Short mmCIF file of C-alpha atoms in Angstrom, two decimals:
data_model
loop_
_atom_site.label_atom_id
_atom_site.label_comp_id
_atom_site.label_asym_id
_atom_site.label_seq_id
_atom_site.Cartn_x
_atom_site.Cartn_y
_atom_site.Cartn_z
CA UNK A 1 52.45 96.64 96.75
CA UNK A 2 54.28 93.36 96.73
CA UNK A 3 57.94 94.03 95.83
CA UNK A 4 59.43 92.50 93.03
CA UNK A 5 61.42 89.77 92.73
CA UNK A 6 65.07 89.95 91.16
CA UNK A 7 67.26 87.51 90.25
CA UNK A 8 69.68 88.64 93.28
CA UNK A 9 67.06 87.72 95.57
CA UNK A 10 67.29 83.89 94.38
CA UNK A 11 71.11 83.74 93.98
CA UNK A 12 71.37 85.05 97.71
CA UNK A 13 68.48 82.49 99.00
CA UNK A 14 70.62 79.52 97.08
CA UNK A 15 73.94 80.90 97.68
CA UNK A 16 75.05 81.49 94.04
CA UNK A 17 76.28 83.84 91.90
CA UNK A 18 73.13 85.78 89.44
CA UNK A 19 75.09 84.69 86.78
CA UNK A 20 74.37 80.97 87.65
CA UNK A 21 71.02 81.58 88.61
CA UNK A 22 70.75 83.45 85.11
CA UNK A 23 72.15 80.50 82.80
CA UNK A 24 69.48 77.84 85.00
CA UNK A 25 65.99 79.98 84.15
CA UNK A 26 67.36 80.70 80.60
CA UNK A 27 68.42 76.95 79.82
CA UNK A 28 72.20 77.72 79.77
CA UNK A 29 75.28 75.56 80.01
CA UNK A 30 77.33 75.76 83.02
CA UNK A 31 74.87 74.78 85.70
CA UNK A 32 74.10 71.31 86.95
CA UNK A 33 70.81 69.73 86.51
CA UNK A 34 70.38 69.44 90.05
CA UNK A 35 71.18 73.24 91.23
CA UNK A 36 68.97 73.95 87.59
CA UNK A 37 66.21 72.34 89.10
CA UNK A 38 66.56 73.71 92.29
CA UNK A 39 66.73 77.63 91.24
CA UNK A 40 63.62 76.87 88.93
CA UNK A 41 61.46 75.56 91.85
CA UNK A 42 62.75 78.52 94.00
CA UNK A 43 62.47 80.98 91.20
CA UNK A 44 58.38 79.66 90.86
CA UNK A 45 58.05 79.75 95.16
CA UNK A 46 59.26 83.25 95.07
CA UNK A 47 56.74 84.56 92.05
CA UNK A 48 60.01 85.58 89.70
CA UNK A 49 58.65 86.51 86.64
CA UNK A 50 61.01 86.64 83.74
CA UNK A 51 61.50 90.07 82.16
CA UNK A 52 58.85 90.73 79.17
CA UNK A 53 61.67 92.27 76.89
CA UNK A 54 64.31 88.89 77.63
CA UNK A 55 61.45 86.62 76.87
CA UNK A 56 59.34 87.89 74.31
CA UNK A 57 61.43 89.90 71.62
CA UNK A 58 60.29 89.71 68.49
CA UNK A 59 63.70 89.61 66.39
CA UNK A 60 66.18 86.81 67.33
CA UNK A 61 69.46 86.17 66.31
CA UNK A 62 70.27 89.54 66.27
CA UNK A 63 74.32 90.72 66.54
CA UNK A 64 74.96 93.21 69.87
CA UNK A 65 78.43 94.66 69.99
CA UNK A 66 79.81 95.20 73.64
CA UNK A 67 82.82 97.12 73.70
CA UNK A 68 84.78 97.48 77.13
CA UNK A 69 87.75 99.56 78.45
CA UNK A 70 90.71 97.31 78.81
CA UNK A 71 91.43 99.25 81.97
CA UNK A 72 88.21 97.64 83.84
CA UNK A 73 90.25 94.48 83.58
CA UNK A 74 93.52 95.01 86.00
CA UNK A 75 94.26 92.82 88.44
CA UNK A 76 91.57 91.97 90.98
CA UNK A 77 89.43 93.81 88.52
CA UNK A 78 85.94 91.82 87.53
CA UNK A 79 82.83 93.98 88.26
CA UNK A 80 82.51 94.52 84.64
CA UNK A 81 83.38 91.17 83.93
CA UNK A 82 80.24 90.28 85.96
CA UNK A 83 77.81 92.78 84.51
CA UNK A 84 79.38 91.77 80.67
CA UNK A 85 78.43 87.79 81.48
CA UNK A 86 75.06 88.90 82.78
CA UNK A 87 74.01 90.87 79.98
CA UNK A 88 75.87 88.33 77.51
CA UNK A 89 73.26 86.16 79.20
CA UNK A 90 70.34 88.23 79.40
CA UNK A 91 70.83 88.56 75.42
CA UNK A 92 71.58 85.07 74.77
CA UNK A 93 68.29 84.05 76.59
CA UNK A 94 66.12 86.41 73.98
CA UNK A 95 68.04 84.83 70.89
CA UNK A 96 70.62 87.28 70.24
CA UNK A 97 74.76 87.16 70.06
CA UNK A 98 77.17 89.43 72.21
CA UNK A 99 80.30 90.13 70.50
CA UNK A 100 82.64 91.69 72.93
CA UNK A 101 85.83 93.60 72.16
CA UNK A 102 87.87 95.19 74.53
CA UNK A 103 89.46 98.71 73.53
CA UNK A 104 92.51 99.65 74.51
CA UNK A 105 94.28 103.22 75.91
CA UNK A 106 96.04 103.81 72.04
CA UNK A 107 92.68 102.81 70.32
CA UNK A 108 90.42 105.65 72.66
CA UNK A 109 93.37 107.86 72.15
CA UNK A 110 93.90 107.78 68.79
CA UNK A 111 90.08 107.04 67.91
CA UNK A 112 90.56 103.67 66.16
CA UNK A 113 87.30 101.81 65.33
CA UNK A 114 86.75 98.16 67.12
CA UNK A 115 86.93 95.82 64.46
CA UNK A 116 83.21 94.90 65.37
CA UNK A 117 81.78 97.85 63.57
CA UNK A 118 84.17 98.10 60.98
CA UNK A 119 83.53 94.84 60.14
CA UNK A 120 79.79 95.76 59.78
CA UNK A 121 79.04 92.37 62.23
CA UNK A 122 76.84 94.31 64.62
CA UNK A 123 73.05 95.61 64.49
CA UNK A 124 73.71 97.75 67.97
CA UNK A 125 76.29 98.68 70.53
CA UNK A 126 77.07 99.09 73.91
CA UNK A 127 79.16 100.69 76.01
CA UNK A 128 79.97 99.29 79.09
CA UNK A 129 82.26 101.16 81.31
CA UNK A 130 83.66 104.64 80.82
CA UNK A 131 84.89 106.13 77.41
CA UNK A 132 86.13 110.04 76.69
CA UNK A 133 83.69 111.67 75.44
CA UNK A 134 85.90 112.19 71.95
CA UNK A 135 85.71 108.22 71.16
CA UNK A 136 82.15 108.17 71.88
CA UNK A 137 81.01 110.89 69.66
CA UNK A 138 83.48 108.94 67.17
CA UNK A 139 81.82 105.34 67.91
CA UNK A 140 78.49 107.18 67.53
CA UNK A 141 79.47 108.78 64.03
CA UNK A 142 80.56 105.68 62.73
CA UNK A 143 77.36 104.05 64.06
CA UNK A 144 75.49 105.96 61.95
CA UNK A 145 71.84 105.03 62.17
CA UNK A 146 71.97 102.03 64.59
CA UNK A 147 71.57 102.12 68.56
CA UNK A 148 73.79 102.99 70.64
CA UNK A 149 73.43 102.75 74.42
CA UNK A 150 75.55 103.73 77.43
CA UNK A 151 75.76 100.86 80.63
CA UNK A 152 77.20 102.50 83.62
CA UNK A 153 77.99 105.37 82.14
CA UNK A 154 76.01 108.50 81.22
CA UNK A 155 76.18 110.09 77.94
CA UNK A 156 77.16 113.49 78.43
CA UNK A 157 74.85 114.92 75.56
CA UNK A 158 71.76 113.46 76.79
CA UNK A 159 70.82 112.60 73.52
CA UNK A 160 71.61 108.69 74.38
CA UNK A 161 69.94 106.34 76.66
CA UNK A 162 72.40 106.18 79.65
CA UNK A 163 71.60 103.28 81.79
CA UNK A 164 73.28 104.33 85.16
CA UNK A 165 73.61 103.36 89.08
CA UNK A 166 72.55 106.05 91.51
CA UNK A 167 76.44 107.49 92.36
CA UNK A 168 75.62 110.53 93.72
CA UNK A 169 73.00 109.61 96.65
CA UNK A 170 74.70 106.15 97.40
CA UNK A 171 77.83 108.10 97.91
CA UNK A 172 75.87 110.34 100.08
CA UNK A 173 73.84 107.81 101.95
CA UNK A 174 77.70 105.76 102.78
CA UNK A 175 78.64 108.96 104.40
CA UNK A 176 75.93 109.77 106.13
CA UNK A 177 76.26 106.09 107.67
CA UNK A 178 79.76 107.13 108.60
CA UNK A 179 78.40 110.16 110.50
CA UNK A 180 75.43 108.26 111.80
CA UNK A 181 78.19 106.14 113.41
CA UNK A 182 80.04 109.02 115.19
CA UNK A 183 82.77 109.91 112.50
CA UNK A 184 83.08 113.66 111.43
CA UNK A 185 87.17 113.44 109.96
CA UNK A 186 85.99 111.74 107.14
CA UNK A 187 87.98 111.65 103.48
CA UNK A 188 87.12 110.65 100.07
CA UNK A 189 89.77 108.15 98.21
CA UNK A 190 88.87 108.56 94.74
CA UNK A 191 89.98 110.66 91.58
CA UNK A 192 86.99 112.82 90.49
CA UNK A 193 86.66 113.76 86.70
CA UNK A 194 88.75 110.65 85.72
CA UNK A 195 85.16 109.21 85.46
CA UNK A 196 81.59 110.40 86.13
CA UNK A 197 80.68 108.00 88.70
CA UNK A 198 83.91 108.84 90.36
CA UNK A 199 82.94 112.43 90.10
CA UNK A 200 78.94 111.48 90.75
CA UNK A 201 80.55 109.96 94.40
CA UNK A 202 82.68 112.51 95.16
CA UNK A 203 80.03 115.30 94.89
CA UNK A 204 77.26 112.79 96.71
CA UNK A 205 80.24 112.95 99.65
CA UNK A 206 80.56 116.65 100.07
CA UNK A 207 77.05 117.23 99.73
CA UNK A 208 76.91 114.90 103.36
CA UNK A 209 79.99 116.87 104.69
CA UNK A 210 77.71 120.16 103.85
CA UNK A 211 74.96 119.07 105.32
CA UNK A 212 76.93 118.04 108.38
CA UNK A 213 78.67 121.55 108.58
CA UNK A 214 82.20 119.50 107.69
CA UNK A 215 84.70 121.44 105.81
CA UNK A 216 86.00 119.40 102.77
CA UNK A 217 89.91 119.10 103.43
CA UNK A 218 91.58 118.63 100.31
CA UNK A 219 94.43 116.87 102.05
CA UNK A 220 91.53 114.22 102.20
CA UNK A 221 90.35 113.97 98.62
CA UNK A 222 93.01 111.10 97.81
CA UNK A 223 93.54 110.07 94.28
CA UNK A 224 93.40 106.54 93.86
CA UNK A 225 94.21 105.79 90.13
CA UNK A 226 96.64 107.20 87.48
CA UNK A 227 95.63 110.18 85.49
CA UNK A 228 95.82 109.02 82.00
CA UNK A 229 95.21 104.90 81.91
CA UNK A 230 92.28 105.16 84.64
CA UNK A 231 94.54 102.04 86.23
CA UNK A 232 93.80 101.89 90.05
CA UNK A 233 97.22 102.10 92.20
CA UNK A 234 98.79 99.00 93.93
CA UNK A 235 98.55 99.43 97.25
CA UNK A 236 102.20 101.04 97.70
CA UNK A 237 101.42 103.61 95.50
CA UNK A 238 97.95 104.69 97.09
CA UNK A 239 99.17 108.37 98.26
CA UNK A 240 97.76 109.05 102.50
CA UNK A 241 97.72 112.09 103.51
CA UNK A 242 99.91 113.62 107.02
CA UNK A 243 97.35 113.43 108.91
CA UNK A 244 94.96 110.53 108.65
CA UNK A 245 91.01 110.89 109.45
CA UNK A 246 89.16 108.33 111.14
CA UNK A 247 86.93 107.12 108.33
CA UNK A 248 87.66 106.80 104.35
CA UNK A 249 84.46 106.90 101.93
CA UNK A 250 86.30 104.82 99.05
CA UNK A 251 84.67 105.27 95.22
CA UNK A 252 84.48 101.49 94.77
CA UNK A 253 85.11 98.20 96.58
CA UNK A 254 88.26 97.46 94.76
CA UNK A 255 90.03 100.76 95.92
CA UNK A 256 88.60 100.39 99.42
CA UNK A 257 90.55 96.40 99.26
CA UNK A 258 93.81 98.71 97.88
CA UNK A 259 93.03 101.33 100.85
CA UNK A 260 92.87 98.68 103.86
CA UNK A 261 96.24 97.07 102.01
CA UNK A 262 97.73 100.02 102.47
CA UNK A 263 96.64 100.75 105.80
CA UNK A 264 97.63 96.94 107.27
CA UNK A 265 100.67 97.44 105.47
CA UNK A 266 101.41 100.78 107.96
CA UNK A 267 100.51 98.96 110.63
CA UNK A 268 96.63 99.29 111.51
CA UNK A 269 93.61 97.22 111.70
CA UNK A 270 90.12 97.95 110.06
CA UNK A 271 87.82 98.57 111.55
CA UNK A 272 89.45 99.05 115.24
CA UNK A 273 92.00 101.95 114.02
CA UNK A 274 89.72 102.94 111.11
CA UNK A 275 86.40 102.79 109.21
CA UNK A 276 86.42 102.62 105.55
CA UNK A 277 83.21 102.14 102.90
CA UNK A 278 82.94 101.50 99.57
CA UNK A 279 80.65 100.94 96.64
CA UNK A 280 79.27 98.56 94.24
CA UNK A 281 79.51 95.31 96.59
CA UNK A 282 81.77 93.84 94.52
CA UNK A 283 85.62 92.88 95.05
CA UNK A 284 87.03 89.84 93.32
CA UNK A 285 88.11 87.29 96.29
CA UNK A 286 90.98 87.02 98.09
CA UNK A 287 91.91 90.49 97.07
CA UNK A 288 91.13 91.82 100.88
CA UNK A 289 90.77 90.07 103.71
CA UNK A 290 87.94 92.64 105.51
CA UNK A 291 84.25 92.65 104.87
CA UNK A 292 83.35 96.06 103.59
CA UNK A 293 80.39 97.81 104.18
CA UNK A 294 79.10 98.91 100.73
CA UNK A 295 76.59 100.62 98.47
CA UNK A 296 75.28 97.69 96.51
CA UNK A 297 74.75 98.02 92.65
CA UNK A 298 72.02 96.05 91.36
CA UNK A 299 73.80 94.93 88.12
CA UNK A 300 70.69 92.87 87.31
CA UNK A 301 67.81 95.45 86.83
CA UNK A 302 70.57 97.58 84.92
CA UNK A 303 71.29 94.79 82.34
CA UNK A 304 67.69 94.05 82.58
CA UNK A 305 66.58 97.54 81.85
CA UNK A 306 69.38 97.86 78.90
CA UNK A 307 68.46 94.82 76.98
CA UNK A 308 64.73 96.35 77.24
CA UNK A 309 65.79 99.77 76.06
CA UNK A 310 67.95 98.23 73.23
CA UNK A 311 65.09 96.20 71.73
CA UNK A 312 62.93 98.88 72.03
CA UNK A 313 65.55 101.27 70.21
CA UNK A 314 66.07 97.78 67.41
CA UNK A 315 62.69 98.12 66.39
CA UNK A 316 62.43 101.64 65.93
CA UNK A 317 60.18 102.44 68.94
CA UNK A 318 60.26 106.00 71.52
CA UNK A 319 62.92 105.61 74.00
CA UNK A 320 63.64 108.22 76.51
CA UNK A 321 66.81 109.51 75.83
CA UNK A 322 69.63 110.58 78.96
CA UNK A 323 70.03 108.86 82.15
CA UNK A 324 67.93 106.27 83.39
CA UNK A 325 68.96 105.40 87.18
CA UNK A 326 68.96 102.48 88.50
CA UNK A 327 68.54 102.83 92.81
CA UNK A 328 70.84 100.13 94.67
CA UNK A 329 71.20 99.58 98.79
CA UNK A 330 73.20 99.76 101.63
CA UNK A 331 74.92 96.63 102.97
CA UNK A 332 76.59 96.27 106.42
CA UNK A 333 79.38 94.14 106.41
CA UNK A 334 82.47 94.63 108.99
CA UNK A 335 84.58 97.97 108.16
CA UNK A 336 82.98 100.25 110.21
CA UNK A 337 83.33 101.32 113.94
CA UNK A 338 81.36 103.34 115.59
CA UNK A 339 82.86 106.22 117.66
CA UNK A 340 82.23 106.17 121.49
#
């Protein structure tokens, strides 16, 4: 069976972000007319074929409320900037308006509306990002009647459509990788429960240190974020434990740039005095200065698959409700050592 083309699959043939190559086969601004032409004629060489539900959706001009954590936008912070253009994008392209608002800590805590719905301005929303499940029950009662959908995030009801990346088993397959390559004092840097991917990758970890007859040290389940903003810790703040292991299985890109910081900052060198992985394949640049090996989240296919579930839910048609997963891959870059 002939695989599929994604838009990933041009951007990394041209060199460009999917974001560019989504604005050139949509007709967007932003993009010259000669890298336009050039993704076009790629996009027709490769047999891309544009998604039925961006191209062919029945009801245009439609209003989509986004609504994002403020806490996914810290410094160094832009995976869900990214995934917010893309889908702004991936909307745009069918005739319908994003409307993004970010929500702060007071407005989850104290379950204060974004002005979006109160306004009435939106036919749907979406979460992007992680809420508590209180202000999403209260976003959903307010809703009322119109979709709702989850992006990145899994609704802990199951009564939603969740559109999700595969946490658990790309957790598990990093760590196996770290095994594969001789490590066995292997720890986690991440704060499970804070969010369910974080707790998704944590479990996907000690399911490989089971497997591997590991013990799970809890000296080596490092937290790397503050309790009660979600905020990831500078890298003087990042807590290491006595004794170090020889290999750190990070919950995201972002923490494993704050992890090798902090590691540099003491003194050592990654990958020759340590191995570290992370997730997502995603850090904003600049922000570390080592290639990390990675579980890669294909942020296309998930906006792809949410715009498709949200028309589907606008026009009144059977959607399965809970998690739909969206699979992702490993990518070798230079933060790992193998063991001699």
């Amino acid at each position: 069976m002939a695989k599929t083309v994604k838009m990933a699959d041009i951007a990394k043939e041209v060199g460009v972000s999917v974001v560019t190559v989504s604005k050139a086969l949509t007709g967007q601004k932003g993009v010259s007319e000669a890298m336009r032409s050039r993704i076009i004629k790629l996009a027709d060489e490769m047999g891309y074929v544009q998604p039925a539900a961006a191209s062919k959706s029945e009801d245009k001009g439609r209003n989509i409320g986004i609504i994002i954590h403020d806490k996914h936008f810290t410094k160094y912070n832009s995976f869900y900037m990214q995934m917010y253009q893309l889908l702004s994008s991936e909307l745009g392209s069918q005739g319908d308006f994003a409307m993004l608002e970010i929500i702060t800590h007071d407005m989850e805590k104290d379950l204060i509306a974004p002005k979006v719905i109160k306004e009435k301005k939106v036919q749907a929303l979406i979460l992007q990002g992680e809420f508590s499940s209180e202000y999403c029950d209260y976003i959903k009662g307010i809703m009322g009647d119109l979709p709702v959908l989850y992006l990145d995030f899994a609704d802990e009801s199951g009564r939603d459509v969740s559109v999700i990346s595969d946490s658990f088993y790309g957790s598990y397959y990093m760590t196996n990788y770290l095994f594969e390559h001789g490590h066995k004092d292997i720890a986690f840097v991440g704060s499970p429960l804070i969010t369910t991917s974080i707790t998704d990758r944590y479990l996907g970890y000690v399911k490989s240190m089971m497997e591997h007859g590991v013990p799970v040290r809890p000296d080596w389940q490092i937290e790397d974020r503050d309790k009660t903003t979600g905020i990831i810790f500078e890298p003087d703040k990042l807590p290491l434990p006595l004794e170090l292991p020889t290999a750190f299985v990070c919950n995201c890109d972002l923490t494993a740039g704050v992890l090798i910081r902090r590691l540099e900052k003491e003194g050592y060198s990654i990958p020759e005095d340590f191995s570290v992985v992370g997730y997502d394949n995603y850090i904003y640049p600049g922000a570390c200065d080592v290639e990390i090996t990675t579980y890669e989240v294909d942020i296309p296919v998930m906006v792809q698959n949410a715009v498709g579930y949200m028309n589907a839910l606008l026009k009144g048609e059977s959607v399965k409700t809970g998690m739909h997963i969206v699979t992702g891959n490993l990518v070798e870059k230079s933060s790992v050592k193998a063991l001699s």
